[in-house]
Amino acid sequence: MSEIILNLPVWVQDFVEDSAGTFPAIEDRMRFVIELSRQNIEHKTGGPFGAGIFEQKNGRLVAAGVNLVESSNCSIAHAEIMAIAFAQKTLGNYNMGAEKGAVFELVTSTEPCVMCLGAVCWSGVKAVVCGARDEDARRIGFDEGPKPQNWVQALAGRGISVVQDVLREQADEVLTEYYERGGLIYNPVR
């Protein structure tokens, strides 16, 4: 049996170190993850998606994630999954909801696909903040899976709030740029 190790590209650590580390406004957090998605294209390390786990109250970045599907040959290496996994490792707990006195949110450049939506449910985050919409990713050919129409309400029923369309236009520009550059549309819409 072989071992699976997923690491973020070196440039991500450099990018995080060069950033403020704290992002007080929701738009600041979204700008950060949109730039992660853009840099992922520039560095040719994966698809046009970026995400981060932040402390909701003060905007402190806990962990960043970028899409690594292509470079890792691993279909689950989506930006949201990577951000969740690295945040849980950083916090030393698989349930971010168990952290005393802290509420964590997932900020993602594009709404979560069906797989990432499932991961959100068990991650312990209490909020999801989205840039581009599902239909923006589908427009360039990505298959977001059979996500329920009422996914926002479904998460609300689990105590997880959702904010959509934060800097949507800027997030969608990254998807379009990826498509226009001939970026690989892995698992395309069937």
N, CA, C and O atoms as a DFTB+ gen file, in Angstrom:
760 C
 N C O
     1  1       0.843      -1.169       0.000
     2  2       0.000       0.000       0.000
     3  2       0.893       1.239       0.000
     4  3       1.857       1.325       0.760
     5  1       0.561       2.178      -0.851
     6  2       1.381       3.388      -0.930
     7  2       0.786       4.511      -0.079
     8  3      -0.373       4.456       0.332
     9  1       1.588       5.504       0.165
    10  2       1.217       6.634       1.003
    11  2       0.766       7.791       0.114
    12  3       1.314       8.003      -0.967
    13  1      -0.226       8.527       0.574
    14  2      -0.686       9.709      -0.148
    15  2      -0.297      10.939       0.667
    16  3      -0.671      11.076       1.832
    17  1       0.456      11.822       0.033
    18  2       0.852      13.066       0.678
    19  2       0.492      14.201      -0.272
    20  3       0.940      14.233      -1.418
    21  1      -0.314      15.124       0.216
    22  2      -0.666      16.297      -0.571
    23  2      -0.064      17.525       0.109
    24  3      -0.308      17.784       1.288
    25  1       0.712      18.259      -0.645
    26  2       1.324      19.484      -0.141
    27  2       0.925      20.639      -1.038
    28  3       0.784      20.479      -2.251
    29  1       0.745      21.794      -0.437
    30  2       0.504      22.985      -1.224
    31  2       1.794      23.386      -1.924
    32  3       2.879      23.159      -1.388
    33  1       1.702      23.971      -3.097
    34  2       2.908      24.441      -3.779
    35  2       3.656      25.467      -2.918
    36  3       3.048      26.172      -2.113
    37  1       4.954      25.540      -3.095
    38  2       5.795      26.450      -2.312
    39  2       5.320      27.891      -2.454
    40  3       5.361      28.653      -1.489
    41  1       4.870      28.271      -3.646
    42  2       4.457      29.661      -3.857
    43  2       3.303      30.044      -2.933
    44  3       3.175      31.216      -2.580
    45  1       2.457      29.090      -2.530
    46  2       1.328      29.410      -1.653
    47  2       1.844      29.895      -0.297
    48  3       1.356      30.893       0.233
    49  1       2.817      29.200       0.254
    50  2       3.386      29.623       1.538
    51  2       3.982      31.015       1.427
    52  3       3.786      31.846       2.314
    53  1       4.707      31.276       0.350
    54  2       5.285      32.605       0.136
    55  2       4.186      33.658       0.029
    56  3       4.301      34.742       0.600
    57  1       3.123      33.336      -0.704
    58  2       1.994      34.262      -0.883
    59  2       1.325      34.559       0.457
    60  3       0.997      35.709       0.746
    61  1       1.121      33.528       1.273
    62  2       0.498      33.698       2.585
    63  2       1.394      34.559       3.474
    64  3       0.906      35.455       4.162
    65  1       2.689      34.293       3.462
    66  2       3.626      35.072       4.284
    67  2       3.676      36.534       3.867
    68  3       3.889      37.411       4.704
    69  1       3.482      36.803       2.581
    70  2       3.509      38.173       2.081
    71  2       2.202      38.918       2.339
    72  3       2.151      40.141       2.215
    73  1       1.158      38.197       2.692
    74  2      -0.146      38.830       2.948
    75  2      -0.207      39.336       4.385
    76  3       0.679      39.072       5.197
    77  1      -1.265      40.061       4.670
    78  2      -1.415      40.670       5.997
    79  2      -1.606      39.636       7.095
    80  3      -1.223      39.881       8.239
    81  1      -2.189      38.483       6.775
    82  2      -2.460      37.458       7.785
    83  2      -3.806      37.634       8.452
    84  3      -4.392      36.667       8.940
    85  1      -4.298      38.853       8.478
    86  2      -5.626      39.138       9.018
    87  2      -6.384      39.956       7.993
    88  3      -5.866      40.924       7.437
    89  1      -7.611      39.553       7.757
    90  2      -8.441      40.168       6.729
    91  2      -9.773      40.565       7.364
    92  3     -10.699      39.755       7.408
    93  1      -9.879      41.806       7.857
    94  2     -11.041      42.205       8.662
    95  2     -12.385      42.162       7.932
    96  3     -13.394      41.800       8.536
    97  1     -12.420      42.519       6.661
    98  2     -13.696      42.559       5.925
    99  2     -13.843      41.319       5.048
   100  3     -12.863      40.741       4.578
   101  1     -15.082      40.938       4.849
   102  2     -15.377      39.764       4.023
   103  2     -14.823      39.936       2.607
   104  3     -14.378      38.968       1.992
   105  1     -14.851      41.159       2.094
   106  2     -14.308      41.428       0.758
   107  2     -12.792      41.246       0.730
   108  3     -12.238      40.805      -0.277
   109  1     -12.120      41.583       1.829
   110  2     -10.670      41.366       1.912
   111  2     -10.346      39.874       1.840
   112  3      -9.396      39.468       1.172
   113  1     -11.137      39.075       2.526
   114  2     -10.935      37.622       2.512
   115  2     -11.167      37.064       1.118
   116  3     -10.427      36.204       0.641
   117  1     -12.229      37.581       0.467
   118  2     -12.528      37.103      -0.882
   119  2     -11.439      37.531      -1.863
   120  3     -11.049      36.740      -2.721
   121  1     -10.943      38.755      -1.759
   122  2      -9.850      39.183      -2.643
   123  2      -8.645      38.250      -2.495
   124  3      -7.990      37.902      -3.478
   125  1      -8.369      37.855      -1.261
   126  2      -7.250      36.956      -0.995
   127  2      -7.447      35.623      -1.714
   128  3      -6.531      35.156      -2.389
   129  1      -8.619      34.999      -1.586
   130  2      -8.808      33.674      -2.210
   131  2      -8.927      33.784      -3.727
   132  3      -8.526      32.863      -4.439
   133  1      -9.467      34.885      -4.235
   134  2      -9.499      35.085      -5.689
   135  2      -8.068      35.194      -6.208
   136  3      -7.744      34.631      -7.253
   137  1      -7.218      35.908      -5.493
   138  2      -5.821      36.025      -5.921
   139  2      -5.116      34.670      -5.829
   140  3      -4.266      34.362      -6.665
   141  1      -5.455      33.862      -4.829
   142  2      -4.918      32.491      -4.778
   143  2      -5.286      31.735      -6.052
   144  3      -4.442      31.068      -6.650
   145  1      -6.553      31.842      -6.463
   146  2      -7.000      31.121      -7.659
   147  2      -6.264      31.632      -8.898
   148  3      -5.888      30.849      -9.770
   149  1      -6.064      32.932      -8.968
   150  2      -5.349      33.526     -10.106
   151  2      -3.876      33.071     -10.119
   152  3      -3.334      32.728     -11.169
   153  1      -3.255      33.075      -8.958
   154  2      -1.857      32.646      -8.867
   155  2      -1.708      31.156      -9.194
   156  3      -0.682      30.735      -9.727
   157  1      -2.730      30.369      -8.875
   158  2      -2.685      28.944      -9.209
   159  2      -2.624      28.754     -10.724
   160  3      -1.964      27.839     -11.215
   161  1      -3.313      29.620     -11.454
   162  2      -3.247      29.592     -12.920
   163  2      -1.858      30.045     -13.377
   164  3      -1.225      29.391     -14.206
   165  1      -1.395      31.169     -12.829
   166  2      -0.094      31.725     -13.229
   167  2       1.039      30.717     -13.011
   168  3       1.934      30.589     -13.846
   169  1       0.990      30.011     -11.890
   170  2       2.049      29.055     -11.573
   171  2       1.820      27.676     -12.202
   172  3       2.657      26.782     -12.086
   173  1       0.667      27.522     -12.872
   174  2       0.331      26.249     -13.536
   175  2       0.359      25.072     -12.564
   176  3       0.864      23.995     -12.881
   177  1      -0.201      25.307     -11.360
   178  2      -0.208      24.250     -10.343
   179  2      -1.587      23.649     -10.129
   180  3      -1.746      22.772      -9.279
   181  1      -2.587      24.098     -10.877
   182  2      -3.917      23.512     -10.733
   183  2      -5.002      24.364     -11.355
   184  3      -4.738      25.324     -12.079
   185  1      -6.234      23.981     -11.046
   186  2      -7.393      24.665     -11.595
   187  2      -7.617      26.037     -10.987
   188  3      -6.905      26.442     -10.068
   189  1      -8.617      26.757     -11.505
   190  2      -8.833      28.159     -11.150
   191  2      -9.655      28.358      -9.873
   192  3     -10.642      29.094      -9.867
   193  1      -9.239      27.699      -8.805
   194  2     -10.017      27.757      -7.565
   195  2      -9.099      27.983      -6.368
   196  3      -8.033      27.377      -6.266
   197  1      -9.528      28.862      -5.465
   198  2      -8.802      29.128      -4.235
   199  2      -9.767      29.178      -3.068
   200  3     -10.948      29.475      -3.249
   201  1      -9.276      28.890      -1.876
   202  2     -10.130      28.896      -0.683
   203  2      -9.281      29.182       0.548
   204  3      -8.058      29.043       0.527
   205  1      -9.947      29.580       1.604
   206  2      -9.262      29.803       2.866
   207  2     -10.209      29.586       4.027
   208  3     -11.418      29.783       3.908
   209  1      -9.645      29.181       5.147
   210  2     -10.393      29.094       6.402
   211  2      -9.942      30.275       7.252
   212  3      -8.749      30.473       7.487
   213  1     -10.914      31.051       7.707
   214  2     -10.645      32.249       8.498
   215  2     -11.424      32.191       9.802
   216  3     -12.497      31.592       9.877
   217  1     -10.862      32.825      10.830
   218  2     -11.646      33.076      12.035
   219  2     -12.631      34.176      11.667
   220  3     -12.239      35.244      11.199
   221  1     -13.912      33.903      11.884
   222  2     -14.933      34.822      11.434
   223  2     -14.873      36.173      12.158
   224  3     -15.073      37.218      11.539
   225  1     -14.607      36.150      13.427
   226  2     -14.649      37.359      14.247
   227  2     -13.574      38.382      13.868
   228  3     -13.859      39.573      13.741
   229  1     -12.342      37.910      13.690
   230  2     -11.241      38.846      13.456
   231  2     -10.600      38.736      12.072
   232  3      -9.715      39.524      11.738
   233  1     -11.040      37.765      11.266
   234  2     -10.512      37.626       9.915
   235  2      -9.131      37.017       9.827
   236  3      -8.481      37.123       8.787
   237  1      -8.662      36.383      10.892
   238  2      -7.344      35.752      10.873
   239  2      -7.363      34.530       9.960
   240  3      -8.228      33.663      10.085
   241  1      -6.413      34.470       9.052
   242  2      -6.277      33.320       8.166
   243  2      -5.720      32.141       8.948
   244  3      -4.677      32.250       9.592
   245  1      -6.419      31.015       8.889
   246  2      -5.963      29.786       9.538
   247  2      -5.235      28.904       8.526
   248  3      -4.173      28.353       8.818
   249  1      -5.817      28.777       7.333
   250  2      -5.203      27.938       6.298
   251  2      -5.716      28.346       4.928
   252  3      -6.857      28.780       4.775
   253  1      -4.856      28.197       3.947
   254  2      -5.202      28.476       2.558
   255  2      -5.236      27.163       1.786
   256  3      -4.629      26.172       2.191
   257  1      -5.952      27.175       0.671
   258  2      -5.989      26.007      -0.201
   259  2      -6.160      26.424      -1.647
   260  3      -6.834      27.410      -1.948
   261  1      -5.551      25.672      -2.528
   262  2      -5.745      25.850      -3.966
   263  2      -6.054      24.494      -4.570
   264  3      -5.774      23.455      -3.972
   265  1      -6.627      24.516      -5.748
   266  2      -6.963      23.285      -6.447
   267  2      -5.688      22.618      -6.945
   268  3      -4.869      23.242      -7.620
   269  1      -5.531      21.335      -6.602
   270  2      -4.346      20.573      -6.997
   271  2      -4.697      19.286      -7.739
   272  3      -3.879      18.370      -7.817
   273  1      -5.903      19.216      -8.280
   274  2      -6.367      17.981      -8.922
   275  2      -5.383      17.498      -9.975
   276  3      -4.935      16.352      -9.936
   277  1      -5.054      18.358     -10.899
   278  2      -4.213      17.965     -12.023
   279  2      -2.780      17.667     -11.577
   280  3      -2.219      16.638     -11.954
   281  1      -2.194      18.544     -10.789
   282  2      -0.791      18.358     -10.411
   283  2      -0.573      17.190      -9.453
   284  3       0.521      16.628      -9.396
   285  1      -1.619      16.822      -8.696
   286  2      -1.478      15.716      -7.740
   287  2      -2.087      14.404      -8.246
   288  3      -1.936      13.359      -7.613
   289  1      -2.772      14.468      -9.387
   290  2      -3.500      13.303      -9.898
   291  2      -4.442      12.745      -8.841
   292  3      -4.522      11.534      -8.630
   293  1      -5.156      13.657      -8.179
   294  2      -6.047      13.284      -7.087
   295  2      -7.342      14.098      -7.223
   296  3      -7.336      15.315      -7.038
   297  1      -8.430      13.431      -7.542
   298  2      -9.688      14.124      -7.822
   299  2     -10.289      14.833      -6.621
   300  3     -11.150      15.697      -6.789
   301  1      -9.860      14.491      -5.419
   302  2     -10.420      15.154      -4.228
   303  2      -9.612      16.383      -3.804
   304  3      -9.964      17.029      -2.817
   305  1      -8.553      16.715      -4.516
   306  2      -7.678      17.819      -4.124
   307  2      -8.233      19.171      -4.587
   308  3      -7.550      19.942      -5.261
   309  1      -9.479      19.436      -4.212
   310  2     -10.104      20.720      -4.508
   311  2      -9.631      21.755      -3.493
   312  3      -9.187      21.397      -2.402
   313  1      -9.724      23.022      -3.841
   314  2      -9.248      24.109      -2.971
   315  2      -9.913      24.063      -1.601
   316  3      -9.243      24.238      -0.584
   317  1     -11.220      23.830      -1.564
   318  2     -11.941      23.800      -0.286
   319  2     -11.473      22.644       0.588
   320  3     -11.275      22.809       1.792
   321  1     -11.297      21.482      -0.017
   322  2     -10.838      20.300       0.722
   323  2      -9.441      20.550       1.289
   324  3      -9.155      20.209       2.437
   325  1      -8.578      21.149       0.470
   326  2      -7.218      21.433       0.928
   327  2      -7.237      22.437       2.084
   328  3      -6.538      22.247       3.079
   329  1      -8.029      23.499       1.960
   330  2      -8.102      24.506       3.034
   331  2      -8.646      23.886       4.318
   332  3      -8.120      24.140       5.402
   333  1      -9.685      23.083       4.205
   334  2     -10.261      22.423       5.385
   335  2      -9.235      21.497       6.030
   336  3      -9.038      21.533       7.245
   337  1      -8.584      20.675       5.223
   338  2      -7.613      19.711       5.760
   339  2      -6.454      20.409       6.466
   340  3      -6.057      20.002       7.558
   341  1      -5.910      21.454       5.850
   342  2      -4.778      22.157       6.466
   343  2      -5.218      22.933       7.703
   344  3      -4.448      23.045       8.657
   345  1      -6.429      23.468       7.711
   346  2      -6.931      24.163       8.908
   347  2      -7.097      23.178      10.059
   348  3      -6.708      23.472      11.189
   349  1      -7.675      22.008       9.775
   350  2      -7.866      21.013      10.830
   351  2      -6.519      20.543      11.371
   352  3      -6.373      20.328      12.574
   353  1      -5.552      20.386      10.501
   354  2      -4.202      19.986      10.935
   355  2      -3.588      21.086      11.800
   356  3      -2.988      20.801      12.836
   357  1      -3.737      22.339      11.375
   358  2      -3.201      23.481      12.129
   359  2      -3.846      23.580      13.509
   360  3      -3.168      23.830      14.506
   361  1      -5.165      23.381      13.554
   362  2      -5.901      23.489      14.814
   363  2      -5.789      22.240      15.679
   364  3      -6.104      22.273      16.869
   365  1      -5.342      21.143      15.083
   366  2      -5.214      19.900      15.832
   367  2      -6.556      19.268      16.161
   368  3      -6.697      18.583      17.175
   369  1      -7.546      19.500      15.295
   370  2      -8.885      18.964      15.543
   371  2      -9.620      18.789      14.217
   372  3      -9.646      19.706      13.396
   373  1     -10.214      17.623      14.005
   374  2     -10.975      17.370      12.784
   375  2     -12.308      18.115      12.769
   376  3     -12.967      18.183      11.732
   377  1     -12.704      18.668      13.904
   378  2     -13.968      19.398      13.998
   379  2     -13.687      20.839      14.408
   380  3     -13.493      21.131      15.589
   381  1     -13.666      21.741      13.422
   382  2     -13.391      23.140      13.725
   383  2     -14.485      23.763      14.587
   384  3     -14.259      24.798      15.214
   385  1     -15.653      23.155      14.629
   386  2     -16.738      23.647      15.473
   387  2     -16.510      23.380      16.943
   388  3     -17.220      23.926      17.788
   389  1     -15.530      22.548      17.266
   390  2     -15.241      22.209      18.661
   391  2     -14.279      23.196      19.323
   392  3     -14.060      23.139      20.533
   393  1     -13.708      24.097      18.529
   394  2     -12.763      25.077      19.068
   395  2     -13.496      26.066      19.966
   396  3     -14.450      26.710      19.531
   397  1     -13.069      26.189      21.183
   398  2     -13.697      27.104      22.151
   399  2     -13.450      28.561      21.770
   400  3     -12.315      28.971      21.522
   401  1     -14.522      29.324      21.729
   402  2     -14.422      30.761      21.514
   403  2     -14.098      31.197      20.103
   404  3     -13.907      32.390      19.870
   405  1     -14.026      30.273      19.140
   406  2     -13.707      30.638      17.755
   407  2     -14.767      30.085      16.814
   408  3     -15.227      28.954      16.970
   409  1     -15.139      30.888      15.850
   410  2     -16.059      30.464      14.794
   411  2     -15.291      30.594      13.482
   412  3     -14.713      31.642      13.194
   413  1     -15.289      29.537      12.700
   414  2     -14.518      29.511      11.467
   415  2     -15.420      29.538      10.248
   416  3     -16.518      28.980      10.250
   417  1     -14.926      30.208       9.194
   418  2     -15.666      30.259       7.940
   419  2     -14.762      29.840       6.792
   420  3     -13.552      30.063       6.801
   421  1     -15.393      29.228       5.813
   422  2     -14.726      28.860       4.576
   423  2     -15.045      29.942       3.559
   424  3     -16.214      30.210       3.278
   425  1     -14.019      30.559       3.011
   426  2     -14.192      31.539       1.941
   427  2     -13.634      30.892       0.683
   428  3     -12.479      30.467       0.649
   429  1     -14.470      30.820      -0.356
   430  2     -14.084      30.103      -1.558
   431  2     -14.380      30.923      -2.806
   432  3     -15.420      31.575      -2.905
   433  1     -13.454      30.883      -3.752
   434  2     -13.579      31.709      -4.957
   435  2     -14.776      31.311      -5.806
   436  3     -15.298      32.134      -6.558
   437  1     -15.213      30.077      -5.701
   438  2     -16.388      29.583      -6.425
   439  2     -17.192      28.703      -5.478
   440  3     -16.627      28.009      -4.633
   441  1     -18.518      28.734      -5.625
   442  2     -19.362      27.909      -4.753
   443  2     -18.873      26.471      -4.730
   444  3     -18.368      25.977      -5.738
   445  1     -19.013      25.792      -3.599
   446  2     -18.530      24.413      -3.514
   447  2     -19.278      23.460      -4.444
   448  3     -20.487      23.584      -4.639
   449  1     -18.544      22.512      -5.010
   450  2     -19.152      21.437      -5.792
   451  2     -19.831      20.472      -4.818
   452  3     -19.811      20.688      -3.606
   453  1     -20.415      19.435      -5.340
   454  2     -21.129      18.483      -4.487
   455  2     -20.192      17.804      -3.484
   456  3     -20.584      17.578      -2.339
   457  1     -18.970      17.475      -3.891
   458  2     -18.026      16.828      -2.976
   459  2     -17.630      17.782      -1.846
   460  3     -17.646      17.408      -0.673
   461  1     -17.279      18.999      -2.208
   462  2     -16.865      19.977      -1.198
   463  2     -18.019      20.365      -0.288
   464  3     -17.817      20.659       0.890
   465  1     -19.212      20.365      -0.830
   466  2     -20.400      20.639      -0.020
   467  2     -20.520      19.592       1.084
   468  3     -20.832      19.931       2.225
   469  1     -20.280      18.340       0.761
   470  2     -20.299      17.286       1.764
   471  2     -19.236      17.490       2.821
   472  3     -19.490      17.284       4.008
   473  1     -18.041      17.894       2.400
   474  2     -16.950      18.120       3.359
   475  2     -17.279      19.271       4.306
   476  3     -16.928      19.229       5.485
   477  1     -17.954      20.297       3.791
   478  2     -18.335      21.440       4.623
   479  2     -19.198      20.975       5.790
   480  3     -19.027      21.438       6.918
   481  1     -20.121      20.064       5.519
   482  2     -21.052      19.589       6.553
   483  2     -20.345      19.002       7.764
   484  3     -20.828      19.149       8.886
   485  1     -19.218      18.343       7.562
   486  2     -18.521      17.676       8.668
   487  2     -17.263      18.411       9.128
   488  3     -16.575      17.951      10.039
   489  1     -16.965      19.536       8.511
   490  2     -15.729      20.248       8.841
   491  2     -15.787      21.016      10.154
   492  3     -14.771      21.195      10.826
   493  1     -16.993      21.470      10.514
   494  2     -17.122      22.296      11.708
   495  2     -17.160      23.779      11.423
   496  3     -17.301      24.575      12.352
   497  1     -17.037      24.185      10.148
   498  2     -17.163      25.611       9.837
   499  2     -18.609      26.040      10.066
   500  3     -19.532      25.232       9.954
   501  1     -18.793      27.301      10.384
   502  2     -20.135      27.826      10.652
   503  2     -20.621      28.767       9.564
   504  3     -21.751      29.253       9.621
   505  1     -19.776      29.030       8.569
   506  2     -20.167      29.906       7.467
   507  2     -19.386      29.542       6.217
   508  3     -18.244      29.086       6.287
   509  1     -20.022      29.754       5.068
   510  2     -19.385      29.592       3.767
   511  2     -19.631      30.889       3.003
   512  3     -20.767      31.347       2.886
   513  1     -18.564      31.467       2.491
   514  2     -18.639      32.705       1.725
   515  2     -18.159      32.388       0.309
   516  3     -17.056      31.875       0.123
   517  1     -18.991      32.694      -0.682
   518  2     -18.714      32.295      -2.059
   519  2     -18.563      33.495      -2.986
   520  3     -19.255      34.501      -2.832
   521  1     -17.658      33.380      -3.943
   522  2     -17.472      34.381      -4.988
   523  2     -18.320      34.023      -6.198
   524  3     -19.497      34.376      -6.267
   525  1     -17.713      33.313      -7.162
   526  2     -18.426      32.903      -8.369
   527  2     -19.492      31.868      -8.028
   528  3     -19.415      31.195      -7.000
   529  1     -20.464      31.752      -8.886
   530  2     -21.561      30.805      -8.714
   531  2     -21.245      29.480      -9.407
   532  3     -20.365      29.385     -10.262
   533  1     -21.993      28.478      -9.002
   534  2     -21.957      27.152      -9.615
   535  2     -22.083      27.279     -11.135
   536  3     -21.326      26.660     -11.882
   537  1     -23.045      28.084     -11.581
   538  2     -23.279      28.205     -13.032
   539  2     -22.095      28.856     -13.751
   540  3     -21.911      28.630     -14.947
   541  1     -21.296      29.649     -13.056
   542  2     -20.104      30.237     -13.669
   543  2     -19.074      29.141     -13.966
   544  3     -18.456      29.142     -15.031
   545  1     -18.892      28.218     -13.036
   546  2     -17.967      27.096     -13.257
   547  2     -18.503      26.168     -14.343
   548  3     -17.742      25.687     -15.183
   549  1     -19.808      25.916     -14.327
   550  2     -20.413      25.053     -15.354
   551  2     -20.327      25.690     -16.741
   552  3     -20.179      24.986     -17.740
   553  1     -20.418      27.019     -16.803
   554  2     -20.370      27.738     -18.074
   555  2     -19.078      27.443     -18.825
   556  3     -19.088      27.355     -20.053
   557  1     -17.954      27.285     -18.103
   558  2     -16.696      26.993     -18.796
   559  2     -16.444      25.489     -18.921
   560  3     -15.418      25.072     -19.457
   561  1     -17.389      24.671     -18.423
   562  2     -17.302      23.235     -18.656
   563  2     -17.099      22.339     -17.460
   564  3     -17.146      21.118     -17.607
   565  1     -16.873      22.899     -16.265
   566  2     -16.671      22.052     -15.091
   567  2     -17.982      21.405     -14.657
   568  3     -19.041      22.030     -14.708
   569  1     -17.896      20.146     -14.229
   570  2     -19.042      19.411     -13.696
   571  2     -19.029      19.567     -12.182
   572  3     -18.141      19.044     -11.509
   573  1     -20.000      20.277     -11.651
   574  2     -20.066      20.530     -10.213
   575  2     -20.834      19.438      -9.469
   576  3     -21.012      19.520      -8.254
   577  1     -21.288      18.421     -10.195
   578  2     -21.971      17.288      -9.580
   579  2     -23.443      17.574      -9.311
   580  3     -23.924      18.687      -9.527
   581  1     -24.146      16.559      -8.838
   582  2     -25.589      16.684      -8.603
   583  2     -25.894      17.389      -7.277
   584  3     -26.427      16.787      -6.345
   585  1     -25.553      18.645      -7.219
   586  2     -25.764      19.442      -6.012
   587  2     -27.247      19.767      -5.878
   588  3     -27.883      20.156      -6.858
   589  1     -27.805      19.612      -4.687
   590  2     -29.225      19.921      -4.519
   591  2     -29.512      21.400      -4.775
   592  3     -28.695      22.264      -4.455
   593  1     -30.667      21.680      -5.350
   594  2     -31.076      23.061      -5.623
   595  2     -31.104      23.899      -4.344
   596  3     -30.774      25.085      -4.361
   597  1     -31.496      23.278      -3.252
   598  2     -31.673      24.000      -1.988
   599  2     -30.479      23.840      -1.042
   600  3     -30.657      23.770       0.174
   601  1     -29.276      23.783      -1.593
   602  2     -28.095      23.532      -0.776
   603  2     -27.863      24.618       0.269
   604  3     -27.373      24.324       1.359
   605  1     -28.204      25.858      -0.041
   606  2     -28.011      26.944       0.925
   607  2     -28.905      26.713       2.144
   608  3     -28.462      26.863       3.283
   609  1     -30.151      26.352       1.903
   610  2     -31.079      26.067       3.004
   611  2     -30.668      24.808       3.762
   612  3     -30.823      24.728       4.980
   613  1     -30.144      23.830       3.031
   614  2     -29.696      22.595       3.680
   615  2     -28.553      22.888       4.660
   616  3     -28.524      22.343       5.763
   617  1     -27.622      23.741       4.255
   618  2     -26.538      24.106       5.169
   619  2     -27.075      24.926       6.338
   620  3     -26.650      24.732       7.477
   621  1     -27.993      25.829       6.068
   622  2     -28.599      26.631       7.142
   623  2     -29.248      25.718       8.175
   624  3     -29.179      25.987       9.375
   625  1     -29.877      24.643       7.716
   626  2     -30.485      23.680       8.621
   627  2     -29.476      22.975       9.508
   628  3     -29.840      22.399      10.533
   629  1     -28.209      23.016       9.116
   630  2     -27.122      22.422       9.910
   631  2     -26.369      23.491      10.708
   632  3     -25.343      23.205      11.324
   633  1     -26.883      24.717      10.693
   634  2     -26.240      25.801      11.436
   635  2     -25.075      26.445      10.715
   636  3     -24.217      27.066      11.341
   637  1     -25.042      26.298       9.389
   638  2     -23.964      26.871       8.580
   639  2     -24.571      27.925       7.661
   640  3     -25.386      27.603       6.797
   641  1     -24.181      29.164       7.844
   642  2     -24.709      30.242       6.994
   643  2     -23.938      30.297       5.680
   644  3     -22.790      29.860       5.599
   645  1     -24.587      30.840       4.655
   646  2     -23.967      30.976       3.341
   647  2     -24.165      32.407       2.857
   648  3     -25.267      32.953       2.917
   649  1     -23.078      33.001       2.376
   650  2     -23.123      34.307       1.732
   651  2     -22.641      34.092       0.302
   652  3     -21.550      33.565       0.084
   653  1     -23.446      34.496      -0.664
   654  2     -23.108      34.291      -2.068
   655  2     -22.759      35.616      -2.740
   656  3     -23.071      36.691      -2.228
   657  1     -22.108      35.518      -3.892
   658  2     -21.853      36.635      -4.793
   659  2     -20.931      37.716      -4.247
   660  3     -21.024      38.868      -4.670
   661  1     -20.045      37.376      -3.321
   662  2     -19.069      38.349      -2.831
   663  2     -17.982      38.481      -3.903
   664  3     -17.239      37.534      -4.162
   665  1     -17.898      39.641      -4.514
   666  2     -16.946      39.913      -5.604
   667  2     -17.086      38.875      -6.728
   668  3     -16.094      38.424      -7.302
   669  1     -18.323      38.513      -7.023
   670  2     -18.587      37.474      -8.026
   671  2     -17.940      37.778      -9.368
   672  3     -17.351      36.895      -9.992
   673  1     -18.045      39.001      -9.806
   674  2     -17.504      39.356     -11.113
   675  2     -16.006      39.092     -11.184
   676  3     -15.518      38.532     -12.166
   677  1     -15.272      39.494     -10.143
   678  2     -13.821      39.268     -10.119
   679  2     -13.493      37.776     -10.061
   680  3     -12.550      37.322     -10.708
   681  1     -14.261      37.023      -9.296
   682  2     -14.034      35.574      -9.208
   683  2     -14.318      34.898     -10.548
   684  3     -13.590      33.997     -10.965
   685  1     -15.375      35.339     -11.211
   686  2     -15.727      34.768     -12.513
   687  2     -14.670      35.109     -13.561
   688  3     -14.430      34.317     -14.473
   689  1     -14.039      36.272     -13.445
   690  2     -12.981      36.652     -14.384
   691  2     -11.840      35.636     -14.373
   692  3     -11.245      35.358     -15.414
   693  1     -11.536      35.083     -13.203
   694  2     -10.459      34.080     -13.106
   695  2     -10.875      32.803     -13.840
   696  3     -10.062      32.196     -14.537
   697  1     -12.133      32.395     -13.686
   698  2     -12.620      31.212     -14.411
   699  2     -12.507      31.438     -15.914
   700  3     -12.033      30.567     -16.644
   701  1     -12.940      32.598     -16.370
   702  2     -12.889      32.928     -17.796
   703  2     -11.454      32.960     -18.296
   704  3     -11.158      32.448     -19.376
   705  1     -10.560      33.560     -17.513
   706  2      -9.146      33.615     -17.884
   707  2      -8.572      32.204     -18.046
   708  3      -7.849      31.928     -19.003
   709  1      -8.896      31.325     -17.111
   710  2      -8.429      29.936     -17.173
   711  2      -8.912      29.274     -18.461
   712  3      -8.136      28.621     -19.160
   713  1     -10.175      29.443     -18.763
   714  2     -10.774      28.855     -19.957
   715  2     -10.114      29.408     -21.220
   716  3      -9.752      28.649     -22.120
   717  1      -9.959      30.723     -21.282
   718  2      -9.386      31.360     -22.466
   719  2      -7.922      30.990     -22.674
   720  3      -7.440      31.010     -23.806
   721  1      -7.212      30.655     -21.614
   722  2      -5.812      30.215     -21.720
   723  2      -5.703      28.746     -22.105
   724  3      -4.603      28.225     -22.291
   725  1      -6.853      28.077     -22.223
   726  2      -6.842      26.659     -22.584
   727  2      -6.597      25.741     -21.405
   728  3      -6.127      24.618     -21.583
   729  1      -6.913      26.208     -20.184
   730  2      -6.749      25.380     -18.995
   731  2      -7.553      24.090     -19.094
   732  3      -8.640      24.072     -19.672
   733  1      -7.024      23.027     -18.536
   734  2      -7.679      21.721     -18.579
   735  2      -8.994      21.757     -17.809
   736  3      -9.022      22.133     -16.637
   737  1     -10.056      21.375     -18.453
   738  2     -11.351      21.217     -17.786
   739  2     -11.477      19.724     -17.480
   740  3     -12.021      18.954     -18.272
   741  1     -10.958      19.334     -16.308
   742  2     -11.011      17.936     -15.916
   743  2     -12.433      17.620     -15.442
   744  3     -13.146      18.512     -14.983
   745  1     -12.838      16.376     -15.549
   746  2     -14.202      15.954     -15.227
   747  2     -15.231      16.913     -15.819
   748  3     -16.038      17.488     -15.089
   749  1     -15.203      17.087     -17.155
   750  2     -16.115      18.052     -17.770
   751  2     -17.573      17.623     -17.646
   752  3     -17.880      16.459     -17.389
   753  1     -18.464      18.600     -17.837
   754  2     -19.898      18.310     -17.821
   755  2     -20.168      17.270     -18.891
   756  3     -19.684      17.367     -20.018
   757  1     -20.944      16.285     -18.516
   758  2     -21.250      15.187     -19.440
   759  2     -22.533      15.451     -20.174
   760  3     -22.953      14.636     -20.996
